[in-house]
PDB file of C-alpha atoms and ligand atoms in Angstrom:
ATOM      1  CA  UNK A   1       0.050   0.011   0.010  1.00  0.00           C
ATOM      2  CA  UNK A   2       3.137   2.227   0.518  1.00  0.00           C
ATOM      3  CA  UNK A   3       2.888   5.966   1.589  1.00  0.00           C
ATOM      4  CA  UNK A   4      -0.297   6.731   3.555  1.00  0.00           C
ATOM      5  CA  UNK A   5       0.039  10.491   3.222  1.00  0.00           C
ATOM      6  CA  UNK A   6       0.818  13.127   5.749  1.00  0.00           C
ATOM      7  CA  UNK A   7      -1.146  15.555   7.924  1.00  0.00           C
ATOM      8  CA  UNK A   8      -1.199  17.961   4.963  1.00  0.00           C
ATOM      9  CA  UNK A   9      -1.648  15.786   2.017  1.00  0.00           C
ATOM     10  CA  UNK A  10      -3.190  12.465   1.072  1.00  0.00           C
ATOM     11  CA  UNK A  11      -1.094   9.545  -0.140  1.00  0.00           C
ATOM     12  CA  UNK A  12       0.806  10.088  -3.334  1.00  0.00           C
ATOM     13  CA  UNK A  13       0.310   7.590  -5.994  1.00  0.00           C
ATOM     14  CA  UNK A  14       1.061   9.007  -9.579  1.00  0.00           C
ATOM     15  CA  UNK A  15       3.981   9.988 -11.358  1.00  0.00           C
ATOM     16  CA  UNK A  16       3.201  13.817 -11.028  1.00  0.00           C
ATOM     17  CA  UNK A  17       1.957  13.779  -7.406  1.00  0.00           C
ATOM     18  CA  UNK A  18       5.487  14.022  -5.976  1.00  0.00           C
ATOM     19  CA  UNK A  19       6.192  17.260  -7.983  1.00  0.00           C
ATOM     20  CA  UNK A  20       2.988  18.759  -6.909  1.00  0.00           C
ATOM     21  CA  UNK A  21       3.752  17.960  -3.230  1.00  0.00           C
ATOM     22  CA  UNK A  22       7.299  19.395  -3.563  1.00  0.00           C
ATOM     23  CA  UNK A  23       5.807  22.676  -4.871  1.00  0.00           C
ATOM     24  CA  UNK A  24       3.254  22.732  -2.173  1.00  0.00           C
ATOM     25  CA  UNK A  25       5.822  22.230   0.552  1.00  0.00           C
ATOM     26  CA  UNK A  26       8.203  24.884  -1.087  1.00  0.00           C
ATOM     27  CA  UNK A  27       5.352  27.549  -1.012  1.00  0.00           C
ATOM     28  CA  UNK A  28       4.275  26.451   2.507  1.00  0.00           C
ATOM     29  CA  UNK A  29       7.751  26.650   3.884  1.00  0.00           C
ATOM     30  CA  UNK A  30       8.481  30.100   2.211  1.00  0.00           C
ATOM     31  CA  UNK A  31       5.263  31.340   3.769  1.00  0.00           C
ATOM     32  CA  UNK A  32       6.123  29.907   7.179  1.00  0.00           C
ATOM     33  CA  UNK A  33       9.584  31.557   7.181  1.00  0.00           C
ATOM     34  CA  UNK A  34       8.276  34.985   6.094  1.00  0.00           C
ATOM     35  CA  UNK A  35       5.350  34.683   8.537  1.00  0.00           C
ATOM     36  CA  UNK A  36       7.840  33.999  11.491  1.00  0.00           C
ATOM     37  CA  UNK A  37      10.147  36.795  10.448  1.00  0.00           C
ATOM     38  CA  UNK A  38       7.338  39.373  10.176  1.00  0.00           C
ATOM     39  CA  UNK A  39       5.813  38.407  13.509  1.00  0.00           C
ATOM     40  CA  UNK A  40       9.252  38.329  15.175  1.00  0.00           C
ATOM     41  CA  UNK A  41      10.032  41.820  13.790  1.00  0.00           C
ATOM     42  CA  UNK A  42       6.632  43.121  14.777  1.00  0.00           C
ATOM     43  CA  UNK A  43       7.188  41.889  18.416  1.00  0.00           C
ATOM     44  CA  UNK A  44      10.613  43.364  18.492  1.00  0.00           C
ATOM     45  CA  UNK A  45       9.473  46.665  17.350  1.00  0.00           C
ATOM     46  CA  UNK A  46       6.551  46.758  19.802  1.00  0.00           C
ATOM     47  CA  UNK A  47       8.997  46.139  22.725  1.00  0.00           C
ATOM     48  CA  UNK A  48      11.788  48.394  21.347  1.00  0.00           C
ATOM     49  CA  UNK A  49       9.767  51.449  20.354  1.00  0.00           C
ATOM     50  CA  UNK A  50       6.981  51.365  22.850  1.00  0.00           C
ATOM     51  CA  UNK A  51       5.869  54.745  24.378  1.00  0.00           C
ATOM     52  CA  UNK A  52       7.405  54.999  27.905  1.00  0.00           C
ATOM     53  CA  UNK A  53       5.519  58.137  29.049  1.00  0.00           C
ATOM     54  CA  UNK A  54       2.673  60.200  27.801  1.00  0.00           C
ATOM     55  CA  UNK A  55       3.670  62.899  25.456  1.00  0.00           C
ATOM     56  CA  UNK A  56       6.691  61.009  24.241  1.00  0.00           C
ATOM     57  CA  UNK A  57       7.216  61.747  20.441  1.00  0.00           C
ATOM     58  CA  UNK A  58       9.009  59.173  18.374  1.00  0.00           C
ATOM     59  CA  UNK A  59      12.220  60.011  16.429  1.00  0.00           C
ATOM     60  CA  UNK A  60      11.868  60.365  12.698  1.00  0.00           C
ATOM     61  CA  UNK A  61      12.474  57.138  10.717  1.00  0.00           C
ATOM     62  CA  UNK A  62      15.384  57.150   8.004  1.00  0.00           C
ATOM     63  CA  UNK A  63      14.944  55.136   4.928  1.00  0.00           C
ATOM     64  CA  UNK A  64      17.489  52.512   4.144  1.00  0.00           C
ATOM     65  CA  UNK A  65      18.003  52.035   0.476  1.00  0.00           C
ATOM     66  CA  UNK A  66      19.908  48.993   1.058  1.00  0.00           C
ATOM     67  CA  UNK A  67      17.141  47.224   3.114  1.00  0.00           C
ATOM     68  CA  UNK A  68      14.362  48.364   0.757  1.00  0.00           C
ATOM     69  CA  UNK A  69      16.258  47.138  -2.288  1.00  0.00           C
ATOM     70  CA  UNK A  70      17.011  43.730  -0.802  1.00  0.00           C
ATOM     71  CA  UNK A  71      13.440  43.035   0.234  1.00  0.00           C
ATOM     72  CA  UNK A  72      12.278  43.776  -3.411  1.00  0.00           C
ATOM     73  CA  UNK A  73      15.087  41.705  -4.890  1.00  0.00           C
ATOM     74  CA  UNK A  74      14.664  38.770  -2.527  1.00  0.00           C
ATOM     75  CA  UNK A  75      10.814  38.624  -2.890  1.00  0.00           C
ATOM     76  CA  UNK A  76      11.109  38.925  -6.720  1.00  0.00           C
ATOM     77  CA  UNK A  77      13.590  36.003  -6.780  1.00  0.00           C
ATOM     78  CA  UNK A  78      11.214  33.872  -4.576  1.00  0.00           C
ATOM     79  CA  UNK A  79       8.296  34.669  -6.849  1.00  0.00           C
ATOM     80  CA  UNK A  80      10.255  33.800  -9.905  1.00  0.00           C
ATOM     81  CA  UNK A  81      11.466  30.546  -8.360  1.00  0.00           C
ATOM     82  CA  UNK A  82       7.794  29.569  -7.470  1.00  0.00           C
ATOM     83  CA  UNK A  83       6.579  30.594 -10.974  1.00  0.00           C
ATOM     84  CA  UNK A  84       9.216  28.625 -12.819  1.00  0.00           C
ATOM     85  CA  UNK A  85       8.752  25.649 -10.717  1.00  0.00           C
ATOM     86  CA  UNK A  86       4.977  25.863 -10.888  1.00  0.00           C
ATOM     87  CA  UNK A  87       5.068  26.261 -14.645  1.00  0.00           C
ATOM     88  CA  UNK A  88       7.096  23.105 -15.030  1.00  0.00           C
ATOM     89  CA  UNK A  89       4.804  21.073 -12.940  1.00  0.00           C
ATOM     90  CA  UNK A  90       1.747  22.651 -14.827  1.00  0.00           C
ATOM     91  CA  UNK A  91       3.177  21.556 -18.161  1.00  0.00           C
ATOM     92  CA  UNK A  92       3.859  18.014 -16.841  1.00  0.00           C
ATOM     93  CA  UNK A  93       0.260  17.876 -15.530  1.00  0.00           C
ATOM     94  CA  UNK A  94      -1.268  19.088 -18.615  1.00  0.00           C
ATOM     95  CA  UNK A  95       0.592  17.456 -21.517  1.00  0.00           C
ATOM     96  CA  UNK A  96       0.069  13.622 -21.566  1.00  0.00           C
ATOM     97  CA  UNK A  97       2.918  11.532 -22.898  1.00  0.00           C
ATOM     98  CA  UNK A  98       2.325  10.272 -26.405  1.00  0.00           C
ATOM     99  CA  UNK A  99       0.853   6.873 -26.593  1.00  0.00           C
ATOM    100  CA  UNK A 100      -1.142   7.205 -23.429  1.00  0.00           C
ATOM    101  CA  UNK A 101      -4.084   4.740 -23.058  1.00  0.00           C
ATOM    102  CA  UNK A 102      -7.232   6.666 -23.849  1.00  0.00           C
ATOM    103  CA  UNK A 103     -10.542   6.401 -22.121  1.00  0.00           C
ATOM    104  CA  UNK A 104     -13.598   8.382 -22.826  1.00  0.00           C
ATOM    105  CA  UNK A 105     -15.272   9.768 -19.722  1.00  0.00           C
ATOM    106  CA  UNK A 106     -18.928  10.876 -19.710  1.00  0.00           C
ATOM    107  CA  UNK A 107     -20.195  12.640 -16.656  1.00  0.00           C
ATOM    108  CA  UNK A 108     -23.868  13.026 -15.927  1.00  0.00           C
ATOM    109  CA  UNK A 109     -26.110  13.613 -13.045  1.00  0.00           C
ATOM    110  CA  UNK A 110     -24.798  11.708 -10.995  1.00  0.00           C
ATOM    111  CA  UNK A 111     -22.324   9.215 -12.183  1.00  0.00           C
ATOM    112  CA  UNK A 112     -19.285   8.641 -14.352  1.00  0.00           C
ATOM    113  CA  UNK A 113     -19.373   6.372 -17.328  1.00  0.00           C
ATOM    114  CA  UNK A 114     -16.069   5.218 -18.903  1.00  0.00           C
ATOM    115  CA  UNK A 115     -15.951   3.974 -22.482  1.00  0.00           C
ATOM    116  CA  UNK A 116     -12.811   1.880 -23.405  1.00  0.00           C
ATOM    117  CA  UNK A 117     -10.967   1.745 -26.784  1.00  0.00           C
ATOM    118  CA  UNK A 118     -12.829  -1.604 -27.504  1.00  0.00           C
ATOM    119  CA  UNK A 119     -16.319  -0.024 -26.992  1.00  0.00           C
ATOM    120  CA  UNK A 120     -16.881  -1.342 -23.494  1.00  0.00           C
ATOM    121  CA  UNK A 121     -19.081   1.116 -21.478  1.00  0.00           C
ATOM    122  CA  UNK A 122     -18.557   0.719 -17.671  1.00  0.00           C
ATOM    123  CA  UNK A 123     -20.235   2.945 -15.040  1.00  0.00           C
ATOM    124  CA  UNK A 124     -19.153   3.803 -11.643  1.00  0.00           C
ATOM    125  CA  UNK A 125     -15.521   2.822 -11.070  1.00  0.00           C
ATOM    126  CA  UNK A 126     -12.543   3.530 -13.479  1.00  0.00           C
ATOM    127  CA  UNK A 127     -10.355   0.548 -14.129  1.00  0.00           C
ATOM    128  CA  UNK A 128      -6.897   1.331 -15.534  1.00  0.00           C
ATOM    129  CA  UNK A 129      -3.583  -0.388 -16.047  1.00  0.00           C
ATOM    130  CA  UNK A 130      -1.026   0.687 -13.398  1.00  0.00           C
ATOM    131  CA  UNK A 131       2.439   2.023 -14.506  1.00  0.00           C
ATOM    132  CA  UNK A 132       1.070   3.135 -17.757  1.00  0.00           C
ATOM    133  CA  UNK A 133       0.011   6.679 -18.712  1.00  0.00           C
ATOM    134  CA  UNK A 134      -3.723   6.910 -19.065  1.00  0.00           C
ATOM    135  CA  UNK A 135      -5.424   9.940 -20.814  1.00  0.00           C
ATOM    136  CA  UNK A 136      -9.021  10.746 -19.990  1.00  0.00           C
ATOM    137  CA  UNK A 137     -11.053  12.640 -22.599  1.00  0.00           C
ATOM    138  CA  UNK A 138     -14.107  13.988 -20.794  1.00  0.00           C
ATOM    139  CA  UNK A 139     -17.375  15.635 -21.407  1.00  0.00           C
ATOM    140  CA  UNK A 140     -20.660  15.982 -19.653  1.00  0.00           C
ATOM    141  CA  UNK A 141     -24.138  15.428 -21.104  1.00  0.00           C
ATOM    142  CA  UNK A 142     -25.865  17.873 -18.644  1.00  0.00           C
ATOM    143  CA  UNK A 143     -24.212  20.339 -16.185  1.00  0.00           C
ATOM    144  CA  UNK A 144     -20.715  21.127 -15.035  1.00  0.00           C
ATOM    145  CA  UNK A 145     -18.979  18.444 -13.030  1.00  0.00           C
ATOM    146  CA  UNK A 146     -15.339  18.083 -11.930  1.00  0.00           C
ATOM    147  CA  UNK A 147     -13.121  15.045 -11.973  1.00  0.00           C
ATOM    148  CA  UNK A 148     -10.767  14.704  -9.001  1.00  0.00           C
ATOM    149  CA  UNK A 149      -8.441  11.957  -7.683  1.00  0.00           C
ATOM    150  CA  UNK A 150      -6.678  13.400  -4.637  1.00  0.00           C
ATOM    151  CA  UNK A 151      -4.037  10.640  -4.539  1.00  0.00           C
ATOM    152  CA  UNK A 152      -2.954  11.524  -8.124  1.00  0.00           C
ATOM    153  CA  UNK A 153      -3.149  15.183  -7.664  1.00  0.00           C
ATOM    154  CA  UNK A 154      -5.241  15.542 -10.817  1.00  0.00           C
ATOM    155  CA  UNK A 155      -8.471  17.666 -11.108  1.00  0.00           C
ATOM    156  CA  UNK A 156     -10.214  18.869 -14.043  1.00  0.00           C
ATOM    157  CA  UNK A 157     -13.645  20.504 -14.810  1.00  0.00           C
ATOM    158  CA  UNK A 158     -15.959  18.429 -17.088  1.00  0.00           C
ATOM    159  CA  UNK A 159     -18.122  20.444 -19.374  1.00  0.00           C
ATOM    160  CA  UNK A 160     -21.136  19.907 -21.592  1.00  0.00           C
ATOM    161  CA  UNK A 161     -20.330  20.592 -25.376  1.00  0.00           C
ATOM    162  CA  UNK A 162     -16.651  20.609 -24.939  1.00  0.00           C
ATOM    163  CA  UNK A 163     -13.950  18.054 -24.254  1.00  0.00           C
ATOM    164  CA  UNK A 164     -11.488  18.491 -21.412  1.00  0.00           C
ATOM    165  CA  UNK A 165      -8.695  16.053 -20.488  1.00  0.00           C
ATOM    166  CA  UNK A 166      -6.465  14.936 -17.689  1.00  0.00           C
ATOM    167  CA  UNK A 167      -3.841  12.270 -17.660  1.00  0.00           C
ATOM    168  CA  UNK A 168      -2.153  10.258 -14.947  1.00  0.00           C
ATOM    169  CA  UNK A 169       0.042   7.214 -14.335  1.00  0.00           C
ATOM    170  CA  UNK A 170      -0.715   5.312 -11.236  1.00  0.00           C
ATOM    171  CA  UNK A 171       2.605   4.158  -9.621  1.00  0.00           C
ATOM    172  CA  UNK A 172       1.191   0.989  -8.191  1.00  0.00           C
ATOM    173  CA  UNK A 173      -1.916  -1.393  -8.372  1.00  0.00           C
ATOM    174  CA  UNK A 174      -4.342  -0.185  -5.852  1.00  0.00           C
ATOM    175  CA  UNK A 175      -7.691   1.482  -5.422  1.00  0.00           C
ATOM    176  CA  UNK A 176      -8.003   5.435  -5.138  1.00  0.00           C
ATOM    177  CA  UNK A 177     -10.939   7.680  -4.698  1.00  0.00           C
ATOM    178  CA  UNK A 178     -12.804   9.732  -7.345  1.00  0.00           C
ATOM    179  CA  UNK A 179     -14.789  12.724  -6.376  1.00  0.00           C
ATOM    180  CA  UNK A 180     -16.998  15.171  -8.286  1.00  0.00           C
ATOM    181  CA  UNK A 181     -15.804  18.563  -7.085  1.00  0.00           C
ATOM    182  CA  UNK A 182     -18.364  20.874  -8.883  1.00  0.00           C
ATOM    183  CA  UNK A 183     -21.695  21.264  -7.288  1.00  0.00           C
ATOM    184  CA  UNK A 184     -23.975  19.595  -9.734  1.00  0.00           C
ATOM    185  CA  UNK A 185     -27.344  19.031  -8.199  1.00  0.00           C
ATOM    186  CA  UNK A 186     -28.830  17.372  -5.032  1.00  0.00           C
ATOM    187  CA  UNK A 187     -26.933  14.060  -5.435  1.00  0.00           C
ATOM    188  CA  UNK A 188     -23.555  15.743  -6.081  1.00  0.00           C
ATOM    189  CA  UNK A 189     -22.047  14.418  -2.898  1.00  0.00           C
ATOM    190  CA  UNK A 190     -23.006  10.950  -3.942  1.00  0.00           C
ATOM    191  CA  UNK A 191     -21.154  11.301  -7.358  1.00  0.00           C
ATOM    192  CA  UNK A 192     -18.235   9.171  -6.069  1.00  0.00           C
ATOM    193  CA  UNK A 193     -16.191   6.278  -7.502  1.00  0.00           C
ATOM    194  CA  UNK A 194     -12.900   4.673  -7.434  1.00  0.00           C
ATOM    195  CA  UNK A 195      -9.911   4.284  -9.713  1.00  0.00           C
ATOM    196  CA  UNK A 196      -8.811   0.691  -9.674  1.00  0.00           C
ATOM    197  CA  UNK A 197      -5.402   0.290 -11.086  1.00  0.00           C
ATOM    198  CA  UNK A 198      -4.547  -3.280 -12.015  1.00  0.00           C
ATOM    199  CA  UNK A 199      -1.369  -4.879 -13.177  1.00  0.00           C
ATOM    200  CA  UNK A 200      -1.307  -4.848 -17.074  1.00  0.00           C
ATOM    201  CA  UNK A 201      -2.432  -8.540 -17.380  1.00  0.00           C
ATOM    202  CA  UNK A 202      -5.051  -8.332 -14.752  1.00  0.00           C
ATOM    203  CA  UNK A 203      -6.375  -5.152 -16.449  1.00  0.00           C
ATOM    204  CA  UNK A 204      -6.682  -6.937 -19.852  1.00  0.00           C
ATOM    205  CA  UNK A 205      -8.537  -9.788 -18.069  1.00  0.00           C
ATOM    206  CA  UNK A 206     -10.870  -7.342 -16.429  1.00  0.00           C
ATOM    207  CA  UNK A 207     -11.556  -5.573 -19.757  1.00  0.00           C
ATOM    208  CA  UNK A 208     -12.466  -8.861 -21.383  1.00  0.00           C
ATOM    209  CA  UNK A 209     -15.157  -9.525 -18.776  1.00  0.00           C
ATOM    210  CA  UNK A 210     -16.261  -5.874 -18.017  1.00  0.00           C
ATOM    211  CA  UNK A 211     -19.488  -6.216 -20.248  1.00  0.00           C
ATOM    212  CA  UNK A 212     -22.247  -8.422 -19.244  1.00  0.00           C
ATOM    213  CA  UNK A 213     -20.354 -11.508 -20.444  1.00  0.00           C
ATOM    214  CA  UNK A 214     -21.122 -14.537 -18.350  1.00  0.00           C
ATOM    215  CA  UNK A 215     -23.730 -12.865 -16.254  1.00  0.00           C
ATOM    216  CA  UNK A 216     -27.545 -13.364 -16.476  1.00  0.00           C
ATOM    217  CA  UNK A 217     -29.512 -10.281 -17.457  1.00  0.00           C
ATOM    218  CA  UNK A 218     -30.644  -9.993 -13.851  1.00  0.00           C
ATOM    219  CA  UNK A 219     -27.145 -10.313 -12.416  1.00  0.00           C
ATOM    220  CA  UNK A 220     -25.809  -7.773 -14.987  1.00  0.00           C
ATOM    221  CA  UNK A 221     -28.607  -5.488 -14.129  1.00  0.00           C
ATOM    222  CA  UNK A 222     -27.995  -5.725 -10.427  1.00  0.00           C
ATOM    223  CA  UNK A 223     -24.338  -4.708 -10.996  1.00  0.00           C
ATOM    224  CA  UNK A 224     -25.403  -1.824 -13.247  1.00  0.00           C
ATOM    225  CA  UNK A 225     -28.027  -0.791 -10.678  1.00  0.00           C
ATOM    226  CA  UNK A 226     -25.119  -0.279  -8.096  1.00  0.00           C
ATOM    227  CA  UNK A 227     -22.708   1.138 -10.587  1.00  0.00           C
ATOM    228  CA  UNK A 228     -25.138   3.746 -11.934  1.00  0.00           C
ATOM    229  CA  UNK A 229     -25.877   4.814  -8.246  1.00  0.00           C
ATOM    230  CA  UNK A 230     -29.693   3.991  -8.827  1.00  0.00           C
ATOM    231  CA  UNK A 231     -29.679   2.813  -5.307  1.00  0.00           C
ATOM    232  CA  UNK A 232     -29.034   6.254  -3.888  1.00  0.00           C
ATOM    233  CA  UNK A 233     -32.643   7.208  -4.921  1.00  0.00           C
ATOM    234  CA  UNK A 234     -34.397   3.792  -5.180  1.00  0.00           C
ATOM    235  CA  UNK A 235     -34.290   1.178  -2.566  1.00  0.00           C
ATOM    236  CA  UNK A 236     -34.854  -2.508  -3.172  1.00  0.00           C
ATOM    237  CA  UNK A 237     -36.410  -3.290   0.328  1.00  0.00           C
ATOM    238  CA  UNK A 238     -39.446  -1.020   0.399  1.00  0.00           C
ATOM    239  CA  UNK A 239     -37.782   1.956   2.077  1.00  0.00           C
ATOM    240  CA  UNK A 240     -38.941   5.248   0.674  1.00  0.00           C
ATOM    241  CA  UNK A 241     -35.961   7.315  -0.684  1.00  0.00           C
ATOM    242  CA  UNK A 242     -36.147  10.249  -3.159  1.00  0.00           C
ATOM    243  CA  UNK A 243     -37.776   7.888  -5.749  1.00  0.00           C
ATOM    244  CA  UNK A 244     -40.083   5.007  -5.516  1.00  0.00           C
ATOM    245  CA  UNK A 245     -38.751   1.670  -4.156  1.00  0.00           C
ATOM    246  CA  UNK A 246     -38.161  -1.150  -6.744  1.00  0.00           C
ATOM    247  CA  UNK A 247     -39.565  -3.815  -4.533  1.00  0.00           C
ATOM    248  CA  UNK A 248     -42.786  -5.287  -5.900  1.00  0.00           C
ATOM    249  CA  UNK A 249     -42.871  -2.421  -8.566  1.00  0.00           C
ATOM    250  CA  UNK A 250     -43.087  -4.805 -11.661  1.00  0.00           C
ATOM    251  CA  UNK A 251     -46.769  -5.538 -12.385  1.00  0.00           C
ATOM    252  CA  UNK A 252     -48.193  -3.028  -9.907  1.00  0.00           C
ATOM    253  CA  UNK A 253     -50.524  -0.263 -10.751  1.00  0.00           C
ATOM    254  CA  UNK A 254     -48.970   3.133 -10.839  1.00  0.00           C
ATOM    255  CA  UNK A 255     -51.037   6.282 -10.041  1.00  0.00           C
ATOM    256  CA  UNK A 256     -49.473   9.178 -12.136  1.00  0.00           C
ATOM    257  CA  UNK A 257     -49.697  12.946 -11.435  1.00  0.00           C
ATOM    258  CA  UNK A 258     -51.540  13.284 -14.727  1.00  0.00           C
ATOM    259  CA  UNK A 259     -54.528  11.412 -13.117  1.00  0.00           C
ATOM    260  CA  UNK A 260     -53.892   8.309 -15.212  1.00  0.00           C
ATOM    261  CA  UNK A 261     -53.310   4.877 -13.728  1.00  0.00           C
ATOM    262  CA  UNK A 262     -50.762   2.586 -15.634  1.00  0.00           C
ATOM    263  CA  UNK A 263     -49.508  -0.949 -15.053  1.00  0.00           C
ATOM    264  CA  UNK A 264     -45.793  -1.039 -14.485  1.00  0.00           C
ATOM    265  CA  UNK A 265     -44.837  -3.495 -17.312  1.00  0.00           C
ATOM    266  CA  UNK A 266     -41.485  -3.901 -19.180  1.00  0.00           C
ATOM    267  CA  UNK A 267     -42.331  -0.732 -21.307  1.00  0.00           C
ATOM    268  CA  UNK A 268     -43.192   1.272 -18.339  1.00  0.00           C
ATOM    269  CA  UNK A 269     -39.916   0.420 -16.636  1.00  0.00           C
ATOM    270  CA  UNK A 270     -37.794   1.258 -19.827  1.00  0.00           C
ATOM    271  CA  UNK A 271     -39.600   4.596 -20.533  1.00  0.00           C
ATOM    272  CA  UNK A 272     -39.181   5.571 -16.836  1.00  0.00           C
ATOM    273  CA  UNK A 273     -35.490   5.138 -17.111  1.00  0.00           C
ATOM    274  CA  UNK A 274     -34.880   6.779 -20.505  1.00  0.00           C
ATOM    275  CA  UNK A 275     -37.696   9.455 -20.271  1.00  0.00           C
ATOM    276  CA  UNK A 276     -38.388   9.812 -16.532  1.00  0.00           C
ATOM    277  CA  UNK A 277     -40.435  13.069 -16.867  1.00  0.00           C
ATOM    278  CA  UNK A 278     -43.031  11.428 -19.156  1.00  0.00           C
ATOM    279  CA  UNK A 279     -44.921   9.449 -16.468  1.00  0.00           C
ATOM    280  CA  UNK A 280     -44.329  10.817 -12.942  1.00  0.00           C
ATOM    281  CA  UNK A 281     -45.773   8.882 -10.200  1.00  0.00           C
ATOM    282  CA  UNK A 282     -48.045  10.649  -7.710  1.00  0.00           C
ATOM    283  CA  UNK A 283     -46.338  11.551  -4.386  1.00  0.00           C
ATOM    284  CA  UNK A 284     -42.823  11.764  -5.879  1.00  0.00           C
ATOM    285  CA  UNK A 285     -40.823  14.776  -7.187  1.00  0.00           C
ATOM    286  CA  UNK A 286     -39.947  14.677 -10.822  1.00  0.00           C
ATOM    287  CA  UNK A 287     -36.315  14.528  -9.670  1.00  0.00           C
ATOM    288  CA  UNK A 288     -34.713  11.795 -11.826  1.00  0.00           C
ATOM    289  CA  UNK A 289     -32.411  13.202 -14.536  1.00  0.00           C
ATOM    290  CA  UNK A 290     -32.987  12.021 -18.079  1.00  0.00           C
ATOM    291  CA  UNK A 291     -29.215  11.175 -18.283  1.00  0.00           C
ATOM    292  CA  UNK A 292     -29.936   7.394 -18.047  1.00  0.00           C
ATOM    293  CA  UNK A 293     -31.395   7.452 -21.492  1.00  0.00           C
ATOM    294  CA  UNK A 294     -27.785   7.463 -22.847  1.00  0.00           C
ATOM    295  CA  UNK A 295     -27.120   3.869 -21.590  1.00  0.00           C
ATOM    296  CA  UNK A 296     -26.452   1.368 -24.258  1.00  0.00           C
ATOM    297  CA  UNK A 297     -29.549  -0.797 -25.143  1.00  0.00           C
ATOM    298  CA  UNK A 298     -28.104  -3.964 -23.599  1.00  0.00           C
ATOM    299  CA  UNK A 299     -27.486  -2.319 -20.276  1.00  0.00           C
ATOM    300  CA  UNK A 300     -31.047  -0.890 -20.321  1.00  0.00           C
ATOM    301  CA  UNK A 301     -32.365  -4.340 -21.003  1.00  0.00           C
ATOM    302  CA  UNK A 302     -30.405  -5.720 -18.059  1.00  0.00           C
ATOM    303  CA  UNK A 303     -31.641  -3.099 -15.734  1.00  0.00           C
ATOM    304  CA  UNK A 304     -35.343  -3.747 -16.705  1.00  0.00           C
ATOM    305  CA  UNK A 305     -34.627  -7.545 -16.184  1.00  0.00           C
ATOM    306  CA  UNK A 306     -33.145  -6.825 -12.765  1.00  0.00           C
ATOM    307  CA  UNK A 307     -36.040  -4.390 -11.668  1.00  0.00           C
ATOM    308  CA  UNK A 308     -38.514  -7.099 -12.638  1.00  0.00           C
ATOM    309  CA  UNK A 309     -36.784  -9.547 -10.335  1.00  0.00           C
ATOM    310  CA  UNK A 310     -36.869  -7.292  -7.332  1.00  0.00           C
ATOM    311  CA  UNK A 311     -39.965  -8.653  -5.404  1.00  0.00           C
TER     312      UNK A 311
HETATM  313 CU1  CUA B 401     -21.139  15.990 -10.660  1.00  0.00          CU
HETATM  314 CU2  CUA B 401     -20.873  17.222  -8.561  1.00  0.00          CU
END
């Protein structure tokens, strides 16, 4: 597992995180030294030049060209060091090495979808090969999101109608946290995931089994239900959350806000996922985002199969 981080920073696990941390500590220590010098001078002057009796008038101050010039020169040099260092780290953070493994990232309320070069679409967790540069090309199908992996020191806004990208190289096979760091709606704080870095061979095995291969539609649907964070709004045990529970849903009569009553058959389940605003059930807010309509058809089929099975 290696370095578990410090009081100031989380563990460091990418090829750029060491550089980011050095820069952070440089700026921190410069600030600490200047703070101590300023406070010490202030305390010294308070004691040295305090008024001893009422009516005492201070002696006029004389400027010291030497002192003034040296503070200007020293602070300019410090700022230039921080700038040069920071700019080098910035370039390293922003320019992916040629030949990096590319994964397409689609953000939506409130999940991350990852599309691999072979066409596999995987929701929730990002699986990557360790010790290999990985470049993420990201966009959003609804609002602003932001992709953040603290242990890699990479963070990038994800926007609709525009691609943004980040790259990283995990320095070991392990599991790291992904956060959305741009407020994107009421389930923003639940828009979490993990980066799972595998050794190369294990990654290839994972990719081969990442679709629904080998699973029944219900099992695949159950996995997708968790990966797509459906469970943050829909329980499977009858508990009332933001949206209706899935328990006993299939085959039941649904009272809609339009006054109609419909049977929850397969078509109802599918249309409730892809066009949730079309048939809103009475007693619940129309809170489900339409983003799930972008799931591939085989994943929608699997979700419907799973919801049918929750009795
Ligand atoms: Cu997506 Cu916050």
